[in-house]
Short mmCIF file of C-alpha atoms and ligand atoms in Angstrom, two decimals:
data_model
loop_
_atom_site.label_atom_id
_atom_site.label_comp_id
_atom_site.label_asym_id
_atom_site.label_seq_id
_atom_site.Cartn_x
_atom_site.Cartn_y
_atom_site.Cartn_z
CA MET A 13 35.65 -20.53 1.46
CA GLU A 14 38.79 -18.54 2.39
CA SER A 15 40.55 -19.37 -0.87
CA MET A 16 37.66 -18.11 -2.98
CA ARG A 17 38.01 -14.80 -4.76
CA MET A 18 35.25 -12.66 -6.22
CA TYR A 19 37.53 -12.07 -9.24
CA ASP A 20 37.26 -15.78 -10.15
CA LEU A 21 33.45 -15.74 -9.90
CA ILE A 22 33.25 -12.69 -12.15
CA PHE A 23 35.71 -14.21 -14.63
CA ALA A 24 33.83 -17.54 -14.71
CA LYS A 25 30.46 -15.89 -15.31
CA LYS A 26 31.91 -13.46 -17.84
CA SER A 27 33.23 -16.50 -19.74
CA GLY A 28 29.79 -18.14 -19.71
CA ARG A 29 30.44 -20.80 -17.05
CA ALA A 30 27.96 -21.77 -14.34
CA LEU A 31 28.79 -20.75 -10.76
CA LYS A 32 29.07 -23.52 -8.17
CA PRO A 33 26.64 -23.48 -5.22
CA GLU A 34 29.52 -22.73 -2.81
CA GLN A 35 30.60 -19.77 -4.96
CA ILE A 36 27.08 -18.33 -4.85
CA ALA A 37 26.96 -18.86 -1.08
CA PHE A 38 30.33 -17.07 -0.78
CA TRP A 39 29.08 -14.07 -2.79
CA VAL A 40 25.75 -13.72 -0.95
CA LYS A 41 27.39 -14.02 2.47
CA GLY A 42 29.99 -11.46 1.46
CA VAL A 43 27.26 -9.06 0.29
CA THR A 44 25.28 -9.56 3.51
CA ASP A 45 28.35 -8.98 5.68
CA GLY A 46 29.36 -5.94 3.61
CA ILE A 47 32.70 -7.52 2.67
CA VAL A 48 32.29 -7.73 -1.10
CA PRO A 49 32.99 -4.33 -2.71
CA ASP A 50 30.09 -2.88 -4.72
CA GLU A 51 32.19 -2.78 -7.90
CA GLN A 52 32.74 -6.55 -7.79
CA SER A 53 29.07 -7.30 -7.12
CA SER A 54 28.13 -4.89 -9.91
CA ALA A 55 30.49 -6.61 -12.34
CA LEU A 56 29.08 -10.02 -11.44
CA LEU A 57 25.50 -8.74 -11.78
CA MET A 58 26.30 -7.42 -15.25
CA ALA A 59 27.92 -10.73 -16.22
CA ILE A 60 24.78 -12.56 -15.00
CA CYS A 61 22.66 -10.21 -17.09
CA TRP A 62 24.59 -11.15 -20.20
CA ARG A 63 25.31 -14.84 -19.51
CA SER A 64 22.23 -15.68 -17.40
CA MET A 65 22.07 -18.48 -14.82
CA ASN A 66 20.81 -22.06 -15.05
CA THR A 67 18.08 -23.43 -12.77
CA GLU A 68 20.54 -24.77 -10.16
CA GLU A 69 22.34 -21.42 -9.92
CA THR A 70 19.03 -19.53 -9.67
CA LEU A 71 17.85 -21.86 -6.93
CA ALA A 72 21.12 -21.49 -5.00
CA LEU A 73 20.98 -17.70 -5.30
CA THR A 74 17.35 -17.69 -4.10
CA LEU A 75 17.99 -19.91 -1.08
CA ASN A 76 21.12 -18.04 -0.02
CA MET A 77 19.30 -14.72 -0.27
CA ARG A 78 16.33 -16.14 1.67
CA ASP A 79 18.69 -17.27 4.42
CA SER A 80 20.59 -13.96 4.54
CA GLY A 81 18.17 -12.55 7.13
CA HIS A 82 15.06 -13.21 9.17
CA ARG A 83 12.44 -15.76 8.11
CA ALA A 84 8.85 -15.47 9.29
CA ASP A 85 7.60 -18.48 11.23
CA LEU A 86 3.83 -18.75 10.73
CA SER A 87 3.62 -22.36 11.94
CA SER A 88 1.70 -21.37 15.08
CA VAL A 89 -1.30 -20.61 12.83
CA PRO A 90 -2.84 -23.91 11.71
CA GLY A 91 -3.64 -24.58 8.06
CA ILE A 92 -2.18 -23.65 4.71
CA LYS A 93 -1.10 -20.01 4.39
CA VAL A 94 -1.48 -18.58 0.90
CA ASP A 95 0.26 -15.56 -0.60
CA LYS A 96 0.00 -13.69 -3.91
CA HIS A 97 2.66 -11.69 -5.68
CA SER A 98 2.31 -9.35 -8.61
CA THR A 99 5.40 -8.34 -10.56
CA GLY A 100 4.02 -4.82 -10.45
CA GLY A 101 1.57 -2.78 -12.39
CA VAL A 102 -0.06 0.63 -12.53
CA GLY A 103 -3.33 0.78 -10.59
CA ASP A 104 -2.86 -2.79 -9.35
CA LYS A 105 -4.92 -2.96 -6.16
CA THR A 106 -5.82 -6.66 -6.37
CA THR A 107 -4.41 -7.42 -2.90
CA LEU A 108 -6.96 -5.12 -1.24
CA ILE A 109 -9.69 -7.10 -2.96
CA LEU A 110 -8.48 -10.70 -2.93
CA GLY A 111 -7.10 -10.65 0.63
CA PRO A 112 -10.54 -10.05 2.19
CA ILE A 113 -12.20 -12.41 -0.32
CA VAL A 114 -10.05 -15.46 0.35
CA ALA A 115 -10.05 -14.71 4.08
CA ALA A 116 -13.87 -14.51 4.08
CA CYS A 117 -13.88 -17.91 2.34
CA GLY A 118 -11.94 -19.32 5.31
CA LEU A 119 -8.41 -19.47 3.89
CA LYS A 120 -5.42 -17.89 5.66
CA CYS A 121 -3.96 -15.17 3.47
CA ALA A 122 -0.49 -14.06 4.61
CA MET A 123 1.13 -11.30 2.60
CA PHE A 124 4.13 -9.10 3.14
CA SER A 125 3.86 -6.23 0.67
CA GLY A 126 6.10 -3.44 -0.48
CA ARG A 127 5.94 0.33 -0.70
CA GLY A 128 5.78 1.85 -4.15
CA LEU A 129 8.74 3.31 -6.01
CA GLY A 130 8.69 5.04 -9.39
CA HIS A 131 5.70 4.44 -11.65
CA THR A 132 4.22 1.48 -9.72
CA GLY A 133 2.35 1.85 -6.45
CA GLY A 134 2.72 -0.38 -3.42
CA THR A 135 -0.01 -2.19 -1.50
CA VAL A 136 1.32 -0.89 1.81
CA ASP A 137 0.83 2.72 0.65
CA LYS A 138 -2.76 1.99 -0.36
CA PHE A 139 -3.64 0.58 3.07
CA ALA A 140 -1.78 3.50 4.67
CA ALA A 141 -4.26 5.89 2.95
CA ILE A 142 -6.95 4.66 5.38
CA PRO A 143 -6.81 7.07 8.36
CA GLY A 144 -5.13 5.54 11.42
CA MET A 145 -4.10 2.34 9.68
CA LYS A 146 -0.92 0.72 10.95
CA VAL A 147 0.88 -0.94 8.04
CA GLU A 148 4.04 -2.13 9.75
CA LEU A 149 3.07 -5.04 11.96
CA THR A 150 5.38 -6.91 14.27
CA GLU A 151 5.52 -10.63 13.56
CA ALA A 152 3.29 -11.22 16.61
CA GLU A 153 0.71 -8.72 15.27
CA PHE A 154 0.93 -10.30 11.82
CA ILE A 155 0.26 -13.75 13.27
CA ALA A 156 -2.59 -12.42 15.46
CA SER A 157 -4.20 -10.86 12.39
CA LEU A 158 -3.92 -14.12 10.49
CA ALA A 159 -5.41 -16.07 13.39
CA ARG A 160 -8.25 -13.59 14.09
CA VAL A 161 -9.40 -12.45 10.62
CA ASN A 162 -7.56 -14.92 8.32
CA PHE A 163 -5.77 -12.00 6.65
CA ALA A 164 -2.45 -10.33 7.38
CA ASN A 165 -0.72 -7.71 5.30
CA SER A 166 2.29 -5.72 6.36
CA ALA A 167 5.42 -4.04 5.16
CA PRO A 168 8.27 -6.41 6.03
CA THR A 169 9.37 -5.43 9.53
CA GLY A 170 11.77 -8.33 10.15
CA ASP A 171 15.10 -8.00 8.40
CA PHE A 172 14.01 -10.11 5.42
CA CYS A 173 16.62 -10.87 2.75
CA PRO A 174 19.19 -8.12 3.43
CA ALA A 175 21.32 -9.53 0.59
CA ASP A 176 18.46 -8.85 -1.83
CA ARG A 177 18.06 -5.32 -0.51
CA LYS A 178 21.75 -4.56 -1.13
CA LEU A 179 21.87 -6.25 -4.51
CA TYR A 180 18.60 -4.63 -5.64
CA ALA A 181 20.00 -1.19 -4.81
CA LEU A 182 23.05 -1.98 -6.97
CA ARG A 183 20.91 -3.40 -9.80
CA ASP A 184 18.83 -0.26 -9.76
CA VAL A 185 21.85 1.95 -10.54
CA THR A 186 23.74 -0.43 -12.84
CA ALA A 187 20.93 -1.24 -15.31
CA THR A 188 20.89 -4.87 -14.18
CA VAL A 189 17.30 -5.16 -12.98
CA GLU A 190 15.97 -6.83 -16.13
CA SER A 191 17.52 -10.27 -15.74
CA ILE A 192 15.18 -13.24 -15.32
CA PRO A 193 17.34 -15.22 -12.82
CA LEU A 194 17.99 -12.07 -10.78
CA ILE A 195 14.30 -11.11 -10.70
CA THR A 196 13.37 -14.71 -9.83
CA ALA A 197 15.84 -14.90 -6.94
CA SER A 198 14.88 -11.44 -5.67
CA ILE A 199 11.13 -12.10 -5.61
CA MET A 200 11.19 -15.75 -4.57
CA SER A 201 13.73 -15.27 -1.75
CA LYS A 202 11.37 -12.73 -0.14
CA LYS A 203 8.30 -14.88 -0.73
CA LEU A 204 10.00 -17.94 0.78
CA ALA A 205 11.20 -15.87 3.76
CA GLY A 206 7.60 -14.65 4.26
CA GLY A 207 6.62 -18.13 5.37
CA ALA A 208 3.57 -18.92 3.17
CA ASP A 209 3.01 -22.49 1.92
CA ALA A 210 1.35 -21.61 -1.36
CA LEU A 211 1.76 -18.75 -3.81
CA VAL A 212 -0.16 -17.41 -6.79
CA LEU A 213 1.98 -15.24 -9.05
CA ASP A 214 0.56 -12.52 -11.25
CA VAL A 215 3.23 -11.93 -13.89
CA LYS A 216 2.45 -8.72 -15.73
CA CYS A 217 3.19 -8.41 -19.42
CA GLY A 218 3.03 -5.25 -21.52
CA SER A 219 3.95 -1.59 -21.69
CA GLY A 220 3.67 -0.94 -17.95
CA ALA A 221 5.54 -4.08 -16.86
CA PHE A 222 9.10 -5.37 -16.41
CA MET A 223 8.37 -7.97 -19.08
CA SER A 224 7.07 -6.40 -22.25
CA THR A 225 6.82 -9.55 -24.39
CA LEU A 226 4.85 -12.73 -23.73
CA ASP A 227 7.99 -14.84 -24.29
CA ASP A 228 9.86 -13.01 -21.52
CA ALA A 229 6.87 -13.07 -19.17
CA ARG A 230 6.49 -16.82 -19.74
CA THR A 231 10.19 -17.46 -19.08
CA LEU A 232 10.00 -15.44 -15.86
CA ALA A 233 6.83 -17.25 -14.75
CA GLN A 234 8.40 -20.67 -15.49
CA SER A 235 11.55 -19.71 -13.62
CA MET A 236 9.66 -18.57 -10.49
CA VAL A 237 7.34 -21.60 -10.55
CA ALA A 238 10.36 -23.95 -10.84
CA VAL A 239 12.08 -22.32 -7.85
CA GLY A 240 8.88 -22.40 -5.76
CA LYS A 241 8.27 -26.08 -6.57
CA ALA A 242 11.87 -27.03 -5.86
CA HIS A 243 11.24 -25.61 -2.44
CA GLY A 244 8.01 -27.55 -1.86
CA MET A 245 5.70 -24.58 -2.39
CA LYS A 246 2.32 -25.00 -4.06
CA ILE A 247 2.60 -22.44 -6.81
CA LYS A 248 0.90 -21.28 -10.02
CA ALA A 249 1.44 -18.21 -12.21
CA LEU A 250 -1.03 -16.23 -14.28
CA ILE A 251 0.42 -14.06 -17.02
CA THR A 252 -1.78 -10.99 -17.31
CA ARG A 253 -1.85 -8.01 -19.60
CA MET A 254 -0.53 -4.69 -18.32
CA ASP A 255 -0.92 -2.42 -21.30
CA GLU A 256 -3.43 -0.18 -19.63
CA PRO A 257 -3.89 0.72 -15.96
CA LEU A 258 -5.81 -1.85 -13.91
CA GLY A 259 -9.17 -0.26 -13.11
CA TRP A 260 -10.17 3.40 -13.07
CA ALA A 261 -8.05 4.57 -10.12
CA ILE A 262 -4.35 5.42 -9.82
CA GLY A 263 -3.42 6.91 -6.44
CA ASN A 264 -3.68 5.59 -2.92
CA ALA A 265 -7.05 6.73 -1.46
CA LEU A 266 -8.64 6.44 -4.92
CA GLU A 267 -7.48 2.84 -5.15
CA VAL A 268 -8.98 2.09 -1.73
CA MET A 269 -12.31 3.49 -3.03
CA GLU A 270 -12.18 1.37 -6.17
CA SER A 271 -11.33 -1.78 -4.17
CA VAL A 272 -14.30 -1.14 -1.88
CA GLU A 273 -16.56 -0.69 -4.90
CA ILE A 274 -15.47 -4.09 -6.24
CA LEU A 275 -16.03 -5.71 -2.83
CA ARG A 276 -19.50 -4.14 -2.79
CA GLY A 277 -20.24 -5.89 -6.08
CA GLN A 278 -19.80 -2.95 -8.45
CA HIS A 279 -17.89 -3.05 -11.80
CA LYS A 280 -18.45 -6.84 -12.02
CA ASP A 281 -17.28 -7.07 -15.62
CA SER A 282 -14.20 -4.89 -15.28
CA VAL A 283 -10.78 -6.46 -15.84
CA LEU A 284 -9.95 -5.51 -12.25
CA ALA A 285 -12.89 -7.51 -10.87
CA LEU A 286 -12.35 -10.47 -13.21
CA GLU A 287 -8.64 -10.60 -12.42
CA SER A 288 -9.09 -10.20 -8.66
CA PHE A 289 -11.78 -12.89 -8.58
CA ARG A 290 -9.69 -15.27 -10.68
CA LEU A 291 -6.60 -14.76 -8.49
CA SER A 292 -8.76 -15.35 -5.40
CA ALA A 293 -10.13 -18.55 -6.93
CA GLU A 294 -6.61 -19.78 -7.79
CA MET A 295 -5.61 -19.15 -4.16
CA LEU A 296 -8.60 -21.16 -2.90
CA VAL A 297 -7.67 -24.10 -5.15
CA LEU A 298 -3.98 -24.02 -4.12
CA GLY A 299 -5.02 -23.71 -0.48
CA GLY A 300 -7.26 -26.78 -0.77
CA LEU A 301 -10.52 -24.91 -0.10
CA ALA A 302 -11.97 -25.70 -3.51
CA ALA A 303 -11.58 -28.72 -5.75
CA ASP A 304 -11.53 -26.74 -8.99
CA LEU A 305 -11.70 -23.24 -10.38
CA ASP A 306 -15.45 -23.27 -11.02
CA SER A 307 -16.34 -24.16 -7.45
CA ALA A 308 -13.74 -21.68 -6.20
CA LEU A 309 -15.28 -18.89 -8.28
CA LEU A 310 -18.73 -19.70 -6.85
CA LYS A 311 -17.33 -19.22 -3.34
CA VAL A 312 -15.64 -15.98 -4.40
CA HIS A 313 -18.86 -14.55 -5.85
CA GLY A 314 -20.73 -15.74 -2.75
CA VAL A 315 -18.62 -13.77 -0.26
CA VAL A 316 -18.83 -10.66 -2.42
CA ALA A 317 -22.61 -10.95 -2.87
CA ASP A 318 -23.38 -11.54 0.83
CA GLY A 319 -21.07 -8.72 1.97
CA SER A 320 -18.80 -10.93 4.06
CA ALA A 321 -15.64 -10.02 2.10
CA PHE A 322 -16.29 -6.30 2.58
CA ASP A 323 -17.09 -6.92 6.24
CA LEU A 324 -13.79 -8.77 6.60
CA LEU A 325 -11.89 -5.83 5.13
CA LYS A 326 -13.50 -3.55 7.72
CA ARG A 327 -12.59 -5.91 10.56
CA PHE A 328 -9.00 -6.10 9.29
CA VAL A 329 -8.79 -2.30 9.07
CA ALA A 330 -10.29 -1.83 12.56
CA MET A 331 -7.94 -4.42 14.02
CA HIS A 332 -4.95 -2.36 12.88
CA GLY A 333 -6.14 1.03 14.10
CA GLY A 334 -7.74 2.14 10.83
CA ASP A 335 -11.10 3.89 10.59
CA PRO A 336 -13.52 1.36 9.03
CA THR A 337 -16.21 4.04 8.61
CA ALA A 338 -13.96 5.63 5.93
CA LEU A 339 -14.77 2.61 3.78
CA ASP A 340 -18.50 3.47 3.90
CA ASP A 341 -18.02 7.22 3.71
CA PHE A 342 -15.23 8.08 1.28
CA SER A 343 -15.23 11.74 2.38
CA ARG A 344 -13.31 10.47 5.44
CA LEU A 345 -10.43 9.35 3.20
CA PRO A 346 -7.66 11.82 2.28
CA GLN A 347 -8.83 14.17 -0.49
CA ALA A 348 -7.28 16.29 -3.23
CA ARG A 349 -8.54 19.90 -3.33
CA GLU A 350 -8.38 20.49 -7.06
CA GLN A 351 -9.48 18.64 -10.17
CA VAL A 352 -8.15 19.08 -13.69
CA GLU A 353 -9.86 17.39 -16.62
CA ILE A 354 -7.85 16.17 -19.59
CA LYS A 355 -10.02 16.08 -22.72
CA ALA A 356 -9.68 14.41 -26.11
CA ASP A 357 -8.44 16.77 -28.83
CA ARG A 358 -10.01 14.55 -31.50
CA ALA A 359 -12.30 11.57 -31.92
CA GLY A 360 -11.21 7.95 -32.44
CA TYR A 361 -10.85 4.52 -30.94
CA VAL A 362 -8.38 4.07 -28.08
CA GLN A 363 -5.61 1.84 -29.49
CA SER A 364 -3.29 1.78 -26.50
CA ILE A 365 -2.69 3.45 -23.15
CA ASP A 366 0.84 3.88 -21.87
CA SER A 367 0.30 2.88 -18.27
CA ARG A 368 3.92 3.58 -17.32
CA SER A 369 3.57 7.25 -18.27
CA LEU A 370 0.30 7.51 -16.30
CA GLY A 371 2.07 5.93 -13.33
CA ILE A 372 4.79 8.57 -13.62
CA LEU A 373 2.15 11.33 -13.92
CA ALA A 374 0.49 10.07 -10.71
CA MET A 375 3.91 10.09 -9.05
CA GLU A 376 4.47 13.71 -10.17
CA LEU A 377 1.14 14.62 -8.58
CA GLY A 378 2.46 13.23 -5.29
CA ALA A 379 0.85 9.76 -5.28
CA GLY A 380 4.17 7.94 -5.71
CA ARG A 381 7.82 8.18 -4.73
CA LYS A 382 10.62 9.41 -6.96
CA SER A 383 13.09 8.34 -4.33
CA LYS A 384 12.49 6.08 -1.39
CA ASP A 385 12.31 8.81 1.28
CA ASP A 386 9.62 10.91 -0.48
CA VAL A 387 6.46 11.57 1.56
CA LEU A 388 3.23 10.65 -0.24
CA ASP A 389 0.03 12.64 -0.60
CA PHE A 390 -2.60 9.93 -0.22
CA GLY A 391 -5.46 12.01 -1.66
CA VAL A 392 -4.04 12.78 -5.12
CA GLY A 393 -4.11 10.65 -8.24
CA ILE A 394 -5.82 10.02 -11.54
CA ARG A 395 -9.29 8.87 -12.51
CA VAL A 396 -8.94 7.08 -15.85
CA HIS A 397 -12.19 7.27 -17.81
CA VAL A 398 -11.20 5.27 -20.89
CA HIS A 399 -9.97 1.83 -21.79
CA VAL A 400 -8.41 0.28 -24.89
CA GLY A 401 -11.12 -0.24 -27.53
CA ASP A 402 -13.38 2.61 -26.34
CA SER A 403 -14.75 4.98 -28.94
CA ILE A 404 -14.28 8.58 -27.86
CA THR A 405 -15.52 11.91 -29.15
CA GLN A 406 -13.63 15.17 -29.42
CA GLY A 407 -13.79 17.09 -26.14
CA GLN A 408 -14.65 14.01 -24.05
CA THR A 409 -12.98 13.86 -20.63
CA LEU A 410 -10.35 11.12 -20.67
CA LEU A 411 -8.63 11.67 -17.33
CA THR A 412 -9.39 13.60 -14.17
CA LEU A 413 -6.28 14.61 -12.28
CA LEU A 414 -6.84 15.00 -8.55
CA LYS A 415 -4.15 17.35 -7.27
CA GLN A 416 -3.30 19.84 -4.59
CA PRO A 417 -3.40 23.52 -5.69
CA GLU A 418 0.08 24.26 -4.30
CA ARG A 419 1.70 21.66 -6.55
CA PRO A 420 2.21 22.74 -10.18
CA LEU A 421 0.45 20.77 -12.88
CA PRO A 422 3.01 18.32 -14.31
CA THR A 423 3.56 18.10 -18.06
CA ILE A 424 0.95 15.75 -19.47
CA PRO A 425 2.76 12.91 -21.28
CA ASP A 426 1.73 11.38 -24.58
CA TRP A 427 -0.22 8.61 -22.91
CA VAL A 428 -2.95 7.55 -25.34
CA THR A 429 -2.95 6.47 -28.98
CA LEU A 430 -6.12 7.01 -31.01
CA GLY A 431 -6.96 5.42 -34.35
CA SER A 432 -9.85 5.13 -36.75
CA GLU A 433 -10.33 1.35 -36.41
CA LYS A 434 -11.60 -0.44 -33.31
CA PRO A 435 -8.69 -2.66 -32.15
CA SER A 436 -9.44 -6.38 -31.79
CA PRO A 437 -10.05 -7.26 -28.16
CA VAL A 438 -7.28 -9.03 -26.24
CA ASP A 439 -8.06 -11.12 -23.17
CA TRP A 440 -6.62 -9.85 -19.86
CA LEU A 441 -5.38 -13.37 -19.06
CA LEU A 442 -2.69 -14.38 -21.50
CA GLU A 443 -1.52 -17.73 -20.09
CA THR A 444 -1.12 -19.80 -16.97
CA VAL A 445 2.04 -21.63 -15.85
CA GLU A 446 2.06 -24.42 -13.27
N1 URA B 530 10.58 -6.96 -7.64
C1 URA B 530 11.51 -7.42 -6.81
O1 URA B 530 11.29 -7.55 -5.61
N2 URA B 530 12.71 -7.74 -7.33
C2 URA B 530 13.01 -7.65 -8.63
O2 URA B 530 14.09 -7.97 -9.02
C3 URA B 530 12.01 -7.14 -9.48
C4 URA B 530 10.80 -6.82 -8.96
#
């Protein structure tokens, strides 16, 4: 170890050679201990971006990052613990829906979730919009939640993967985020440290996602599935479309409302409902609670129809100090005091919606963070009234912005493309990888 030099790792990767497992261990330990200077890590990250990493290197990077900090031990809760991870999308509130569904079906759903940054929201912020809700659970509280209501969701409170945290901060400022091995190691190290036995991945593909082409999304999905399997995880990935926001709501309290509506059986044919139900069903199959997807989907529809999934969400909220009556009476959720309608200046068919720019608009309204210490306004956001393929008339309301009067109206981006032809429909589910 002592004779190793970061210079040699950078030179090897720059020249297109694979790093040895002990070299990767040396780098990750040095990053964790704060010994490796940022400029050397940055140079290596850039070399990895250009030269990539093979499966063995990606696996070594993942495992070393996983072991750089605390690992949750959920073994005191019997049974398979299932997790879900989405690579991030605008309006993606599937966790609020599928967590209660799979838990109501009897499966343990253990999820550590993040806070939002930039144009994508974070699950933790959505739960935090429910008055009183505690979203940072100790490991003992997390385990108690899993044991009592089959569902636990928390911001990571243990010091999970400090090496990833440091490297992600460097990637963010050195334009080295978009590298498949680096994304794989970053996501999978945290998922493995979270302690679940099975994982369903929702790899987003399209204008609002990290991966804009199906080829890249597939390569990322295959890479994460390979790492999960090598580590004995039950794992499957869905590649789903993210070229319009998921559902009608962008913004924290609004997304809670929309999730509750889905759990109450509304919007059954929406992409949000179909995707949340399918992800739930995949979790039930991986967790051994259903033999196949069809029987899993029957269970999913059953717990929505009989109200037990919604009831479970209320019990989860109450258990963590939240006000469950806010889920029946939305006026108890944080509210915006002003509404601005954005109308169509001409007629046409919606060809595409730039979800990234709507995510940024929601952030400008105060629903998201520009930098990680920003304080959120849970009540503000956007109601999206149109989807790709809709026919709209001139003057029709396309968006409702929910804002606070003291905050100036942000510049409205060019977010929608209209055309004279109805675009051919594209399925929300592009592919599966297992
Ligand atoms: N999310 C992560 O946690 N890490 C990445 O590298 C990309 C998305």
